Short mmCIF file of C-alpha atoms in Angstrom, two decimals:
data_model
loop_
_atom_site.label_atom_id
_atom_site.label_comp_id
_atom_site.label_asym_id
_atom_site.label_seq_id
_atom_site.Cartn_x
_atom_site.Cartn_y
_atom_site.Cartn_z
CA UNK A 1 -140.57 -103.89 -143.37
CA UNK A 2 -143.78 -104.99 -141.69
CA UNK A 3 -144.49 -103.84 -138.17
CA UNK A 4 -144.52 -106.27 -135.30
CA UNK A 5 -148.03 -107.19 -134.26
CA UNK A 6 -149.27 -108.26 -130.84
CA UNK A 7 -148.45 -111.94 -131.47
CA UNK A 8 -144.87 -111.13 -132.57
CA UNK A 9 -144.38 -108.95 -129.49
CA UNK A 10 -145.80 -111.69 -127.27
CA UNK A 11 -143.37 -114.22 -128.75
CA UNK A 12 -140.44 -111.84 -128.19
CA UNK A 13 -141.54 -111.26 -124.60
CA UNK A 14 -141.73 -114.99 -123.89
CA UNK A 15 -138.37 -115.71 -125.53
CA UNK A 16 -136.69 -112.93 -123.54
CA UNK A 17 -138.21 -114.26 -120.32
CA UNK A 18 -136.87 -117.80 -120.78
CA UNK A 19 -136.04 -118.95 -124.31
CA UNK A 20 -134.59 -122.25 -123.16
CA UNK A 21 -137.80 -123.44 -121.56
CA UNK A 22 -140.27 -121.99 -124.09
CA UNK A 23 -141.42 -124.36 -126.79
CA UNK A 24 -143.84 -123.22 -129.49
CA UNK A 25 -146.47 -125.37 -127.77
CA UNK A 26 -145.83 -123.59 -124.46
CA UNK A 27 -145.98 -120.19 -126.14
CA UNK A 28 -149.22 -121.07 -127.94
CA UNK A 29 -150.82 -121.70 -124.53
CA UNK A 30 -150.09 -118.08 -123.61
CA UNK A 31 -150.91 -116.55 -127.00
CA UNK A 32 -154.11 -116.61 -129.07
CA UNK A 33 -152.50 -118.72 -131.85
CA UNK A 34 -151.49 -122.31 -132.59
CA UNK A 35 -148.04 -123.82 -132.01
CA UNK A 36 -147.50 -123.95 -135.78
CA UNK A 37 -148.24 -120.23 -136.04
CA UNK A 38 -145.67 -119.59 -133.29
CA UNK A 39 -143.08 -121.67 -135.21
CA UNK A 40 -143.81 -119.76 -138.43
CA UNK A 41 -143.65 -116.39 -136.67
CA UNK A 42 -140.32 -117.24 -135.01
CA UNK A 43 -138.89 -118.27 -138.37
CA UNK A 44 -140.04 -115.00 -139.94
CA UNK A 45 -138.62 -112.97 -137.03
CA UNK A 46 -135.29 -114.77 -137.48
CA UNK A 47 -135.33 -114.24 -141.27
CA UNK A 48 -136.01 -110.51 -140.78
CA UNK A 49 -133.15 -110.22 -138.29
CA UNK A 50 -135.42 -109.26 -135.40
CA UNK A 51 -134.16 -112.36 -133.58
CA UNK A 52 -130.42 -112.55 -134.15
CA UNK A 53 -129.73 -115.69 -132.14
CA UNK A 54 -130.05 -117.44 -128.83
CA UNK A 55 -127.32 -117.21 -126.23
CA UNK A 56 -127.15 -118.45 -122.67
CA UNK A 57 -126.87 -116.02 -119.80
CA UNK A 58 -123.69 -117.17 -118.10
CA UNK A 59 -122.79 -116.52 -114.50
CA UNK A 60 -119.09 -115.94 -115.13
CA UNK A 61 -118.24 -116.02 -111.46
CA UNK A 62 -119.70 -119.53 -111.16
CA UNK A 63 -117.79 -120.45 -114.34
CA UNK A 64 -114.55 -119.50 -112.55
CA UNK A 65 -114.13 -116.08 -114.14
CA UNK A 66 -114.80 -113.94 -111.07
CA UNK A 67 -113.54 -110.64 -112.47
CA UNK A 68 -115.66 -108.75 -114.98
CA UNK A 69 -114.06 -105.55 -116.20
CA UNK A 70 -115.90 -102.90 -118.20
CA UNK A 71 -113.51 -100.71 -120.20
CA UNK A 72 -114.42 -97.30 -121.58
CA UNK A 73 -112.31 -96.69 -124.68
CA UNK A 74 -112.10 -94.00 -127.29
CA UNK A 75 -111.65 -95.01 -130.92
CA UNK A 76 -111.37 -92.74 -133.94
CA UNK A 77 -114.97 -92.31 -135.09
CA UNK A 78 -114.21 -93.48 -138.63
CA UNK A 79 -112.70 -96.74 -137.24
CA UNK A 80 -115.14 -97.36 -134.40
CA UNK A 81 -116.96 -100.32 -135.97
CA UNK A 82 -113.75 -101.94 -137.25
CA UNK A 83 -112.08 -101.61 -133.84
CA UNK A 84 -115.17 -102.97 -132.06
CA UNK A 85 -114.93 -106.13 -134.17
CA UNK A 86 -111.19 -106.38 -133.51
CA UNK A 87 -111.73 -105.92 -129.77
CA UNK A 88 -114.10 -108.90 -129.81
CA UNK A 89 -111.23 -111.04 -131.07
CA UNK A 90 -109.20 -110.35 -127.91
CA UNK A 91 -109.07 -113.29 -125.53
CA UNK A 92 -111.44 -112.78 -122.56
CA UNK A 93 -113.48 -110.02 -124.26
CA UNK A 94 -117.09 -111.22 -124.39
CA UNK A 95 -119.01 -108.10 -125.37
CA UNK A 96 -118.37 -104.71 -126.97
CA UNK A 97 -120.85 -101.85 -127.04
CA UNK A 98 -120.37 -99.27 -129.77
CA UNK A 99 -121.55 -95.82 -128.73
CA UNK A 100 -122.50 -92.87 -130.92
CA UNK A 101 -120.11 -90.44 -129.32
CA UNK A 102 -116.68 -89.00 -129.98
CA UNK A 103 -115.25 -90.11 -126.62
CA UNK A 104 -115.80 -93.33 -124.71
CA UNK A 105 -117.35 -94.76 -127.85
CA UNK A 106 -116.32 -98.43 -127.34
CA UNK A 107 -117.21 -100.27 -124.15
CA UNK A 108 -115.60 -103.73 -124.09
CA UNK A 109 -116.47 -106.17 -121.31
CA UNK A 110 -113.84 -108.74 -120.33
CA UNK A 111 -114.15 -111.70 -118.01
CA UNK A 112 -110.99 -112.84 -116.29
CA UNK A 113 -109.70 -115.10 -113.57
CA UNK A 114 -107.09 -112.70 -112.19
CA UNK A 115 -105.33 -109.36 -112.45
CA UNK A 116 -102.77 -110.70 -114.93
CA UNK A 117 -105.53 -111.47 -117.44
CA UNK A 118 -106.91 -107.96 -116.96
CA UNK A 119 -103.46 -106.60 -117.78
CA UNK A 120 -103.32 -108.74 -120.94
CA UNK A 121 -106.70 -107.42 -122.10
CA UNK A 122 -105.65 -103.85 -121.30
CA UNK A 123 -102.45 -104.24 -123.34
CA UNK A 124 -104.32 -105.83 -126.26
CA UNK A 125 -106.86 -102.97 -126.34
CA UNK A 126 -104.00 -100.48 -126.26
CA UNK A 127 -102.24 -102.37 -129.09
CA UNK A 128 -105.35 -101.87 -131.24
CA UNK A 129 -104.88 -98.13 -130.88
CA UNK A 130 -107.75 -97.60 -128.46
CA UNK A 131 -107.35 -94.96 -125.79
CA UNK A 132 -108.49 -96.54 -122.52
CA UNK A 133 -110.33 -93.90 -120.54
CA UNK A 134 -111.30 -96.09 -117.60
CA UNK A 135 -111.50 -99.64 -116.30
CA UNK A 136 -114.22 -100.58 -113.86
CA UNK A 137 -114.75 -103.82 -112.03
CA UNK A 138 -118.36 -104.89 -112.54
CA UNK A 139 -120.09 -106.14 -109.42
CA UNK A 140 -123.28 -107.55 -110.91
CA UNK A 141 -125.59 -107.16 -113.85
CA UNK A 142 -129.37 -107.04 -113.60
CA UNK A 143 -131.57 -107.68 -116.62
CA UNK A 144 -135.17 -108.17 -117.56
CA UNK A 145 -137.20 -108.57 -120.73
CA UNK A 146 -138.06 -105.35 -122.52
CA UNK A 147 -141.66 -105.07 -121.32
CA UNK A 148 -142.91 -103.30 -124.40
CA UNK A 149 -142.56 -106.57 -126.31
CA UNK A 150 -145.97 -107.97 -125.67
CA UNK A 151 -146.24 -108.55 -121.95
CA UNK A 152 -149.86 -107.48 -122.36
CA UNK A 153 -150.31 -109.93 -125.28
CA UNK A 154 -149.43 -112.92 -123.11
CA UNK A 155 -152.02 -114.60 -120.92
CA UNK A 156 -151.02 -116.19 -117.65
CA UNK A 157 -152.11 -119.59 -118.53
#
């Protein structure tokens, strides 16, 4: 697999910053390549699996799901991946992190409107055979682009 070069990293940085408002023409203005080169590079990054998709960042509270609950669960190591996929099928579960550990190795995130929905998610996780170690109410989530993806390859204008 070929390494990412400075242009690829610059494209990734720009997409992480604001993919919705970044056209190849816009990106070409910040990178030392043409818009067509940006299009070709994005296609290659998608084909290689470097870019897996484009998803909106949703403010669940504004979308009337004010409760975000992060569960720490333990799954049998040999079933961890299978149970992560099954946990994603549970209503209200929007994200599952799979950890390389023996305990607390699945971290589902659920968004709910009320305590009853939290109880439903808790019961569904338990029905899968996961041991729920903790439930924590998430206050807020802060994110930023991974700055090693070409921030220095992008010009300001």
